[in-house]
Amino acid sequence: MVEKNRKHLTRRGFLKASGAAGAALGSAGLFFHGIQSGRNPASYTGWKTREGGDQTFNRKRFAVDSPTYEKAGEGQRVDARSGVVFSRLPGLMRYWRENRGMEGLPEYLQLYYKEHPEDFDLDLYNYRELFPKMRSDAVRYGDAFLLAEAWSHAMSAVQVEPISEPPEIADFPGRRRGFMGGDPQKPLKMKTPQKTSRLIKKIAHELGSTLVGVTRLNPDWVYSHPMRGRGLDPDEYLEVPKHWEYAIVVGTPMSWDPMYANPNYGTSEDAYSISRIVAFRLCAFIKRLGYAARPHYPGTSYDLMVPPIMVDAGIGEQARNSVVITPELGMNFRAAVVTTNLPMMPDKPIDFGVQSFCETCKVCAEQCPSGAITMGGKEVIRGYRRWHLHAAKCYNFWNSNLGNMGCRLCVAVCPYTRKSNWVHRAALHVTANDPTGLSHHALTRMQKVFYPGPDPQDYFMPSLGGKNASYRPPPWWLRTEDFIEL
Amino acid sequence: MFFTSGLFWFIEGILACVVIVGLKVWAEDRSVSMPWWKIGLIVLWWAWAGFTAAFIGTSIGEGEPHAALMGGIVFTVPAIVAAVLLWRFLGPGKSGKRPEPRS
């Protein structure tokens, strides 16, 4: 017996057996490494924000001299009163309630609806039919979203004081600048714009911004007529103030797991809340240095359009659905902007392949229940060539499903909106470095086969023939039925 | 999180060394020649198999069972086919005859 055992335990036999065991253990180890990588909290990009540890993409390698949108004529500024659906619809409702008809609408709305007759029907449908339907569906089917709604409400509980004065007053620092040195009447002399940029980015990260970028402000992005509640008269043409020389973009991701459970369990309020607080704090910091600063922040307190400023600042590229795709967070990013006269070194825009990828992919357009995202090519819009988003259709869907306000489905389904594990990082680097575009086709195919979503019709609320579906199931902590007796 | 730690990769490295030594001994015992290109093909196959295991695990971990299933089908089937071809092509499975092992 002993002899037999010895025969089996020769040195060479042991080495071979060890090799086989090593192969099995190594493979099993990789499998379990995968499981932990998938669950790892470190893959929830945003958790290392304060040390700048989430802005990890090497943007310098992909820097370009011109932004990836194309200028195709004279730029036209947007009239926020009619061009922004959040301003237009309340305007329509206010005047429509008074039964004044089309002629009773203010001139800017009449003009807008004359140019966009489809939007008039869509806006009216939203106001007259969708709102009441949503309310009655919420009573019948809304229980499932009680926790999600409470969570969103909690995230929006801390608000900032609205800006009540025009830029020439609100943006400038007060007389006192603290007790430390320097002439309190003069801006501090900064050493170089490069150093100032570096400082501001570090401060923005410390304040809680996951991504930050700096650009010179293109006046085309400023609204010709501003939104309400900004210390400006919406009916007066807004001359771009001279001190809005630079724009700093800051922002944070929405919580990852609820975001995948859109259009109903997720909320924008978590990222909104952090981004607006960062913007206000950054303004306070800049004003302490003696320079002008003005925050433009979510939900609807902007004097300008944010996506093209993000593109200019090298944060990302504008996608098929008009939202900006960033390398680190995909579209899972809610931004605020600070306009200032603090001299800084602007960042360069980046080109990491999004235009080509979006040309192929179209996942967002296929999944969008409202049909707001075009399946076609780019168009010239206000002097710039880009994909068109039909905002009125998009906004109508916000009132066509239950759960939290908004939709964010295009954010959730985008192949770039993935957590930071090795699978998705590898895919990002392949697409960013592939000049042929072949990988875009392959990865798009994989996205559709590996990560399919429900039928778009299922995202609607029951009275509109849907099932209140979400792209992915809600996280355990938003499942109302597991915590509350219904 | 042991499986994402540095210690895990250290142990994986040791296991890789053990596998290489075991493979070398196994090849010698069966008089299978191991030129660089055969070793290259085996390493490629090993990387593919490791990628497959890690992809399936990651997809399960991040709550994408469908991706794990599809990855299991799309990546595992070629891995098995490649394993059979390698076995036949690289020596031991070619003749079906096993040489006497070295003592």
XYZ file of C-alpha atoms in Angstrom:
589
model
C 0.000 0.000 0.000
C 2.823 2.342 0.957
C 4.690 1.363 -2.168
C 1.624 2.130 -4.279
C 1.185 5.560 -2.728
C 4.823 6.407 -3.294
C 4.417 5.538 -6.942
C 1.626 8.085 -7.236
C 3.585 10.772 -5.460
C 6.622 10.998 -7.695
C 8.052 14.500 -8.098
C 6.936 14.749 -11.686
C 3.506 13.420 -10.870
C 3.181 15.985 -8.142
C 4.196 18.796 -10.488
C 1.668 17.703 -13.086
C -1.096 17.371 -10.537
C -0.186 20.781 -9.150
C -0.294 22.242 -12.632
C -3.763 20.827 -13.224
C -4.942 22.002 -9.820
C -3.381 25.414 -10.458
C -5.245 25.713 -13.746
C -8.524 24.824 -12.079
C -7.945 27.122 -9.119
C -6.728 29.948 -11.364
C -9.848 29.717 -13.520
C -12.115 29.569 -10.501
C -10.240 32.534 -9.059
C -10.871 34.557 -12.219
C -14.551 33.685 -12.040
C -14.796 34.867 -8.447
C -12.671 37.888 -9.270
C -15.313 38.665 -11.870
C -18.156 38.349 -9.385
C -16.462 40.668 -6.922
C -15.498 43.106 -9.682
C -19.118 43.279 -10.717
C -20.269 43.936 -7.155
C -17.337 46.033 -6.045
C -18.453 49.412 -4.612
C -15.328 50.853 -6.209
C -16.951 50.303 -9.607
C -19.637 52.861 -8.710
C -17.746 55.755 -10.241
C -18.108 58.793 -8.043
C -17.020 57.383 -4.715
C -13.443 58.718 -4.955
C -14.549 62.129 -6.095
C -12.909 64.302 -3.474
C -9.416 63.174 -4.363
C -10.097 63.578 -8.071
C -9.867 59.801 -8.315
C -12.878 59.467 -10.595
C -11.662 61.741 -13.393
C -9.328 59.073 -14.641
C -9.589 59.167 -18.433
C -6.449 60.438 -20.144
C -8.120 63.323 -21.965
C -4.850 64.748 -23.313
C -4.496 61.773 -25.668
C -7.899 62.536 -27.189
C -7.735 66.346 -27.148
C -8.733 68.111 -30.368
C -8.612 71.756 -31.398
C -12.281 72.001 -32.396
C -15.293 70.521 -30.652
C -16.898 67.464 -32.262
C -20.084 69.349 -33.131
C -19.823 71.168 -36.419
C -20.512 74.860 -36.984
C -22.644 75.133 -40.100
C -23.827 78.722 -40.147
C -24.486 81.637 -37.905
C -25.186 80.573 -34.346
C -28.584 81.513 -32.953
C -29.241 81.789 -29.260
C -32.202 79.966 -27.729
C -35.151 81.885 -26.345
C -35.634 80.000 -23.080
C -39.272 81.081 -22.799
C -40.260 78.997 -25.824
C -37.234 76.888 -26.725
C -37.006 75.220 -23.328
C -39.954 72.917 -22.723
C -39.880 73.491 -18.947
C -40.570 77.182 -19.555
C -42.858 76.802 -22.536
C -45.402 74.385 -21.085
C -46.127 76.369 -17.901
C -46.463 79.418 -20.160
C -48.968 77.633 -22.375
C -50.911 76.315 -19.374
C -51.090 79.742 -17.757
C -52.541 81.415 -20.821
C -54.675 78.486 -21.934
C -56.465 78.327 -18.601
C -57.701 81.825 -19.278
C -59.383 80.530 -22.459
C -57.767 83.092 -24.637
C -56.988 80.643 -27.456
C -53.947 80.845 -29.674
C -54.395 84.600 -30.115
C -54.269 85.027 -26.368
C -50.788 83.549 -26.132
C -47.844 85.906 -25.868
C -46.119 86.746 -29.117
C -43.049 84.574 -28.496
C -45.216 81.486 -27.943
C -47.349 82.204 -31.004
C -44.187 82.542 -33.060
C -42.761 79.328 -31.681
C -45.916 77.315 -32.282
C -46.264 78.727 -35.780
C -42.789 77.383 -36.524
C -43.369 74.121 -34.622
C -47.077 73.236 -35.022
C -46.478 69.644 -33.896
C -45.212 70.926 -30.561
C -48.455 72.815 -30.001
C -50.454 69.589 -30.278
C -47.972 67.694 -28.141
C -47.873 70.363 -25.422
C -51.638 70.611 -25.330
C -51.981 66.815 -25.211
C -49.558 66.754 -22.292
C -51.462 69.394 -20.376
C -55.004 68.268 -21.154
C -54.749 64.465 -21.268
C -51.508 63.094 -19.884
C -51.530 64.978 -16.573
C -55.025 63.750 -15.573
C -54.265 60.219 -16.770
C -51.056 60.100 -14.797
C -52.826 61.250 -11.654
C -55.484 58.572 -11.877
C -52.906 55.871 -12.699
C -50.772 57.010 -9.758
C -53.679 56.362 -7.400
C -54.221 52.866 -8.780
C -50.684 51.691 -9.485
C -48.371 54.114 -7.710
C -47.740 52.122 -4.513
C -44.714 50.378 -5.964
C -42.888 53.676 -6.219
C -43.483 55.055 -2.722
C -39.935 54.431 -1.516
C -38.423 55.728 -4.750
C -40.471 58.895 -4.450
C -39.532 59.348 -0.784
C -35.878 58.912 -1.644
C -36.095 61.461 -4.480
C -37.916 63.850 -2.184
C -35.175 63.500 0.423
C -32.543 64.245 -2.189
C -34.285 67.465 -3.175
C -34.882 68.592 0.409
C -31.809 70.827 0.559
C -32.236 73.740 -1.804
C -30.148 76.842 -2.428
C -31.411 80.381 -2.247
C -32.531 81.419 -5.743
C -30.636 84.193 -7.446
C -32.801 87.263 -7.230
C -30.568 89.921 -8.730
C -29.130 90.491 -12.205
C -25.559 89.473 -13.041
C -24.022 92.916 -12.566
C -25.034 92.767 -8.904
C -25.397 89.098 -7.959
C -22.181 87.870 -9.582
C -19.726 90.201 -7.880
C -18.179 89.763 -4.454
C -19.325 91.918 -1.585
C -17.132 94.577 -0.063
C -15.570 92.404 2.581
C -13.441 89.494 1.585
C -12.569 88.094 4.995
C -9.832 89.005 7.399
C -6.809 87.750 5.513
C -4.350 89.912 3.542
C -4.849 91.875 0.305
C -6.824 94.912 -0.695
C -10.447 93.861 -0.241
C -11.530 96.108 -3.119
C -9.336 94.404 -5.731
C -9.244 90.897 -7.177
C -6.225 88.951 -5.970
C -3.452 88.703 -8.521
C -3.266 85.088 -9.636
C 0.165 83.829 -10.718
C -0.718 82.070 -13.989
C -3.933 80.889 -15.669
C -2.543 77.333 -15.679
C -2.062 77.355 -11.928
C -5.498 78.871 -11.425
C -7.116 76.158 -13.553
C -5.365 73.489 -11.541
C -6.442 75.109 -8.293
C -10.058 75.503 -9.337
C -10.255 71.879 -10.471
C -8.839 70.664 -7.196
C -11.277 72.818 -5.235
C -14.191 71.574 -7.353
C -13.218 67.966 -6.655
C -12.854 68.738 -2.949
C -16.310 70.291 -2.986
C -17.740 67.068 -4.369
C -17.610 67.366 -8.150
C -16.768 64.093 -9.860
C -15.770 65.695 -13.156
C -14.647 69.254 -13.814
C -13.590 71.153 -16.934
C -12.886 74.751 -17.939
C -13.622 76.568 -21.190
C -14.052 80.051 -22.612
C -17.777 80.742 -22.789
C -19.194 80.751 -26.315
C -21.957 83.426 -26.253
C -24.066 81.282 -28.603
C -24.874 79.029 -25.637
C -26.404 81.825 -23.564
C -30.200 82.141 -23.753
C -31.389 85.205 -25.640
C -34.241 85.481 -23.141
C -33.578 83.891 -19.778
C -35.628 81.599 -17.592
C -37.726 82.891 -14.750
C -36.327 83.119 -11.242
C -32.843 84.227 -12.199
C -33.012 87.889 -11.229
C -33.559 88.811 -14.868
C -36.589 89.882 -16.868
C -37.433 86.954 -19.190
C -39.068 89.348 -21.622
C -35.916 91.393 -22.109
C -33.123 90.400 -24.455
C -30.119 89.275 -22.439
C -26.828 90.859 -23.462
C -24.112 88.407 -22.485
C -22.353 90.064 -19.545
C -18.700 90.853 -20.209
C -17.583 89.113 -17.070
C -18.934 85.757 -18.271
C -15.597 85.031 -19.913
C -15.015 81.501 -18.671
C -17.265 78.612 -17.808
C -16.404 75.937 -15.277
C -18.418 72.727 -15.630
C -18.918 70.618 -12.527
C -21.119 67.606 -11.919
C -21.765 64.281 -10.333
C -23.365 60.960 -11.249
C -26.833 59.858 -10.221
C -26.845 56.858 -7.903
C -26.001 53.932 -10.178
C -28.437 51.154 -9.234
C -31.629 53.277 -9.276
C -30.430 54.896 -12.490
C -30.517 51.501 -14.219
C -34.072 51.079 -12.880
C -35.359 54.032 -14.891
C -37.667 55.467 -16.138
C -39.452 55.218 -12.795
C -37.257 54.279 -9.797
C -34.326 56.597 -10.539
C -34.124 60.283 -9.816
C -32.017 63.176 -10.998
C -32.384 64.909 -7.657
C -29.408 63.201 -6.009
C -26.933 64.465 -8.590
C -28.786 67.777 -8.965
C -28.471 68.414 -5.275
C -24.721 67.825 -5.131
C -24.009 69.677 -8.372
C -25.867 72.821 -7.364
C -24.222 72.876 -3.939
C -20.808 72.446 -5.571
C -21.585 75.290 -7.987
C -22.665 77.627 -5.194
C -19.629 76.770 -3.094
C -17.312 77.220 -6.042
C -18.835 80.656 -6.654
C -18.226 81.515 -3.007
C -14.604 80.454 -3.347
C -14.057 82.501 -6.508
C -15.746 85.554 -5.027
C -13.403 85.323 -2.039
C -10.566 85.695 -4.531
C -12.243 88.910 -5.655
C -13.658 87.736 -8.994
C -17.188 87.559 -10.354
C -18.959 84.197 -10.402
C -22.496 83.045 -11.187
C -23.926 79.555 -10.750
C -26.174 77.961 -13.385
C -27.613 74.891 -11.800
C -30.258 72.175 -11.983
C -33.217 71.635 -12.050
C -34.067 74.710 -14.134
C -31.946 77.599 -12.948
C -29.773 78.294 -15.963
C -29.020 81.278 -18.165
C -27.352 79.017 -20.701
C -27.343 75.585 -22.341
C -25.075 73.168 -20.547
C -24.331 70.309 -23.027
C -22.294 72.308 -25.566
C -20.337 73.927 -22.734
C -19.499 70.451 -21.467
C -18.246 69.597 -24.945
C -16.153 72.762 -25.136
C -14.656 72.023 -21.710
C -13.548 68.545 -22.764
C -15.864 66.756 -20.361
C -17.301 64.619 -23.145
C -19.063 64.583 -26.519
C -22.682 65.279 -27.381
C -24.535 62.097 -28.299
C -27.499 61.114 -30.459
C -29.950 62.029 -27.683
C -28.339 65.486 -27.163
C -26.979 64.444 -23.774
C -23.218 64.487 -23.311
C -21.337 61.199 -22.995
C -18.354 61.344 -20.667
C -15.631 58.675 -20.672
C -15.904 57.994 -16.952
C -19.669 58.119 -16.379
C -21.216 57.774 -19.788
C -24.375 59.874 -19.649
C -24.820 59.363 -15.926
C -23.857 62.929 -15.130
C -25.794 65.957 -13.915
C -23.948 69.205 -14.450
C -23.837 72.764 -13.191
C -21.866 75.637 -14.669
C -20.109 78.599 -13.082
C -19.493 81.612 -15.298
C -16.652 83.824 -14.128
C -13.981 86.342 -15.075
C -11.274 84.507 -13.133
C -8.531 83.986 -15.754
C -7.887 80.290 -16.341
C -6.311 78.019 -18.939
C -9.226 76.440 -20.857
C -9.287 72.695 -21.454
C -9.440 71.321 -24.971
C -12.459 69.451 -26.314
C -12.017 65.710 -26.733
C -12.826 63.208 -29.441
C -12.966 59.657 -28.133
C -15.112 58.209 -30.874
C -18.622 59.024 -29.682
C -19.804 60.562 -32.977
C -18.903 57.439 -34.906
C -20.244 55.131 -32.185
C -23.597 56.930 -31.966
C -23.890 56.805 -35.744
C -23.854 52.999 -35.477
C -25.439 52.285 -32.107
C -28.937 53.865 -31.910
C -29.788 51.844 -28.779
C -31.195 54.963 -27.097
C -33.385 55.753 -30.113
C -34.676 52.182 -30.308
C -35.448 52.018 -26.591
C -36.947 55.530 -26.275
C -40.695 55.006 -25.744
C -41.555 58.528 -26.889
C -39.730 58.430 -30.218
C -38.008 61.688 -29.331
C -34.541 60.532 -30.358
C -33.896 60.513 -34.071
C -32.875 57.362 -35.910
C -31.639 59.553 -38.763
C -28.630 61.711 -39.384
C -27.502 65.033 -37.998
C -29.278 68.276 -38.818
C -28.305 71.922 -38.689
C -29.896 73.361 -35.562
C -29.393 77.041 -34.789
C -26.178 77.065 -36.823
C -24.673 73.817 -35.516
C -24.849 70.351 -37.010
C -25.963 67.705 -34.496
C -28.619 65.108 -33.847
C -32.069 66.500 -33.103
C -33.950 65.626 -29.934
C -37.682 66.277 -30.063
C -37.972 67.746 -26.559
C -41.781 67.996 -26.600
C -42.113 64.257 -27.261
C -39.501 63.529 -24.605
C -41.273 65.661 -22.028
C -44.633 64.087 -22.800
C -43.268 60.718 -21.813
C -42.350 62.169 -18.418
C -46.087 62.248 -17.802
C -46.728 58.895 -19.417
C -45.120 56.727 -16.764
C -45.349 56.489 -13.008
C -42.600 56.752 -10.434
C -40.212 59.621 -10.096
C -40.387 62.681 -12.323
C -38.522 62.385 -15.593
C -37.371 59.396 -17.587
C -33.552 59.017 -17.961
C -34.064 55.804 -19.906
C -31.652 56.895 -22.656
C -29.068 57.479 -19.930
C -29.567 53.984 -18.539
C -29.451 52.090 -21.835
C -26.429 53.881 -23.306
C -23.506 51.433 -23.678
C -21.186 54.109 -22.292
C -23.223 54.427 -19.078
C -21.601 51.529 -17.328
C -19.916 51.102 -14.009
C -16.165 51.057 -13.798
C -15.264 47.393 -13.971
C -12.732 45.768 -16.274
C -15.318 44.668 -18.885
C -16.668 48.153 -19.537
C -13.323 49.916 -19.157
C -11.865 47.584 -21.771
C -14.791 48.293 -24.118
C -14.338 52.051 -23.622
C -10.651 51.899 -24.495
C -11.282 49.726 -27.532
C -13.881 52.126 -28.957
C -11.832 55.205 -28.112
C -8.730 53.868 -29.868
C -10.349 52.257 -32.894
C -10.039 54.529 -35.952
C -11.791 51.991 -38.230
C -15.093 51.907 -36.377
C -15.253 48.096 -36.672
C -15.328 47.680 -32.899
C -18.300 50.067 -32.779
C -20.351 47.635 -34.846
C -19.204 44.633 -32.828
C -19.812 46.249 -29.449
C -23.184 47.624 -30.529
C -24.214 44.117 -31.541
C -22.991 42.805 -28.197
C -24.889 45.527 -26.354
C -28.148 44.544 -28.048
C -27.664 40.786 -27.560
C -26.127 40.813 -24.087
C -27.984 43.715 -22.434
C -31.493 43.841 -23.942
C -34.248 45.944 -22.412
C -38.036 45.546 -22.312
C -40.297 46.372 -25.241
C -40.465 50.213 -25.342
C -44.273 50.072 -25.106
C -43.946 48.383 -21.696
C -42.399 51.514 -20.191
C -45.740 53.360 -20.420
C -48.226 53.452 -17.547
C -51.162 50.993 -17.705
C -53.757 53.469 -18.995
C -51.512 54.031 -22.018
C -51.135 50.310 -22.663
C -47.905 49.751 -20.764
C -46.666 47.873 -17.716
C -44.668 50.524 -15.828
C -41.553 48.555 -16.804
C -38.065 49.647 -15.834
C -34.874 48.901 -17.758
C -33.486 46.905 -14.832
C -35.160 45.870 -11.556
C -34.955 48.365 -8.697
C -32.275 47.937 -6.035
C -33.400 46.157 -2.867
C -33.700 49.393 -0.902
C -36.286 50.878 -3.275
C -38.646 47.898 -3.333
C -41.597 49.277 -1.467
C -43.370 45.934 -1.195
C -40.454 44.500 0.823
C -40.684 47.171 3.526
C -44.194 48.591 3.652
C -47.549 46.903 4.152
C -49.589 47.931 1.148
C -12.868 41.831 -1.124
C -10.172 39.187 -1.470
C -10.762 38.496 -5.147
C -10.068 42.093 -6.152
C -7.082 42.522 -3.845
C -3.388 42.564 -4.670
C -2.946 39.302 -2.738
C -5.352 37.593 -5.128
C -3.284 38.582 -8.148
C -0.112 37.499 -6.332
C -1.635 34.042 -5.805
C -2.854 33.980 -9.405
C 0.723 34.634 -10.493
C 2.003 31.739 -8.398
C -0.713 29.475 -9.805
C 0.257 30.506 -13.345
C 3.867 29.514 -12.617
C 2.708 26.170 -11.223
C 0.604 25.567 -14.330
C 3.546 26.350 -16.610
C 5.851 23.967 -14.725
C 3.172 21.259 -14.698
C 2.619 21.709 -18.422
C 6.341 21.449 -19.101
C 6.639 18.215 -17.105
C 3.527 16.807 -18.712
C 4.875 17.580 -22.212
C 8.252 16.013 -21.418
C 6.629 12.877 -20.070
C 4.682 12.439 -23.276
C 7.565 13.471 -25.512
C 5.487 16.304 -26.886
C 7.705 19.022 -28.327
C 6.829 22.498 -27.058
C 8.210 25.136 -29.436
C 7.443 28.788 -28.729
C 4.450 28.937 -31.063
C 2.726 26.060 -29.308
C 3.283 27.767 -25.984
C 1.896 30.962 -27.549
C -1.260 29.182 -28.711
C -1.740 27.631 -25.267
C -1.290 31.009 -23.585
C -3.835 32.545 -25.983
C -6.313 29.797 -25.222
C -5.665 30.185 -21.505
C -6.277 33.947 -21.753
C -9.526 33.350 -23.651
C -10.714 30.819 -21.074
C -9.773 33.202 -18.240
C -11.599 36.059 -19.977
C -14.680 33.870 -20.337
C -14.696 32.884 -16.666
C -14.133 36.476 -15.542
C -16.779 37.856 -17.941
C -19.434 35.446 -16.709
C -18.521 36.207 -13.093
C -18.528 39.972 -13.632
C -21.895 39.883 -15.369
C -23.413 37.890 -12.510
C -21.802 40.254 -10.014
C -23.187 43.378 -11.628
C -26.679 41.921 -11.865
C -26.742 41.092 -15.583
C -27.652 37.384 -15.674
C -28.644 37.582 -19.329
C -25.206 38.926 -20.245
C -23.646 36.113 -18.197
C -25.702 33.534 -20.076
C -24.968 35.028 -23.481
C -21.313 35.391 -22.572
C -21.338 31.773 -21.461
C -22.641 30.707 -24.846
C -20.750 33.115 -27.088
C -17.366 32.785 -25.380
C -17.430 29.231 -23.960
C -18.371 27.395 -27.148
C -15.347 28.731 -29.107
C -13.171 28.030 -26.074
C -14.246 24.366 -26.034
C -13.821 24.009 -29.799
C -10.393 25.649 -29.568
C -9.441 23.333 -26.706
C -10.328 20.233 -28.753
C -8.471 21.551 -31.792
C -5.434 22.416 -29.698
C -5.439 18.977 -28.135
C -5.549 17.324 -31.535
C -3.186 19.747 -33.230
C -0.492 20.189 -30.598
C 0.469 16.580 -30.113
C -1.048 14.335 -27.518
C -4.393 13.864 -29.102
C -2.983 13.561 -32.625
C -2.237 9.850 -32.759
C -4.276 8.854 -29.803
C -1.205 6.878 -28.679
C 0.288 7.748 -25.338
C 4.048 7.334 -24.993
C 5.432 5.788 -21.825
C 5.784 8.363 -19.104
C 9.270 9.237 -17.811
C 9.970 8.072 -14.327
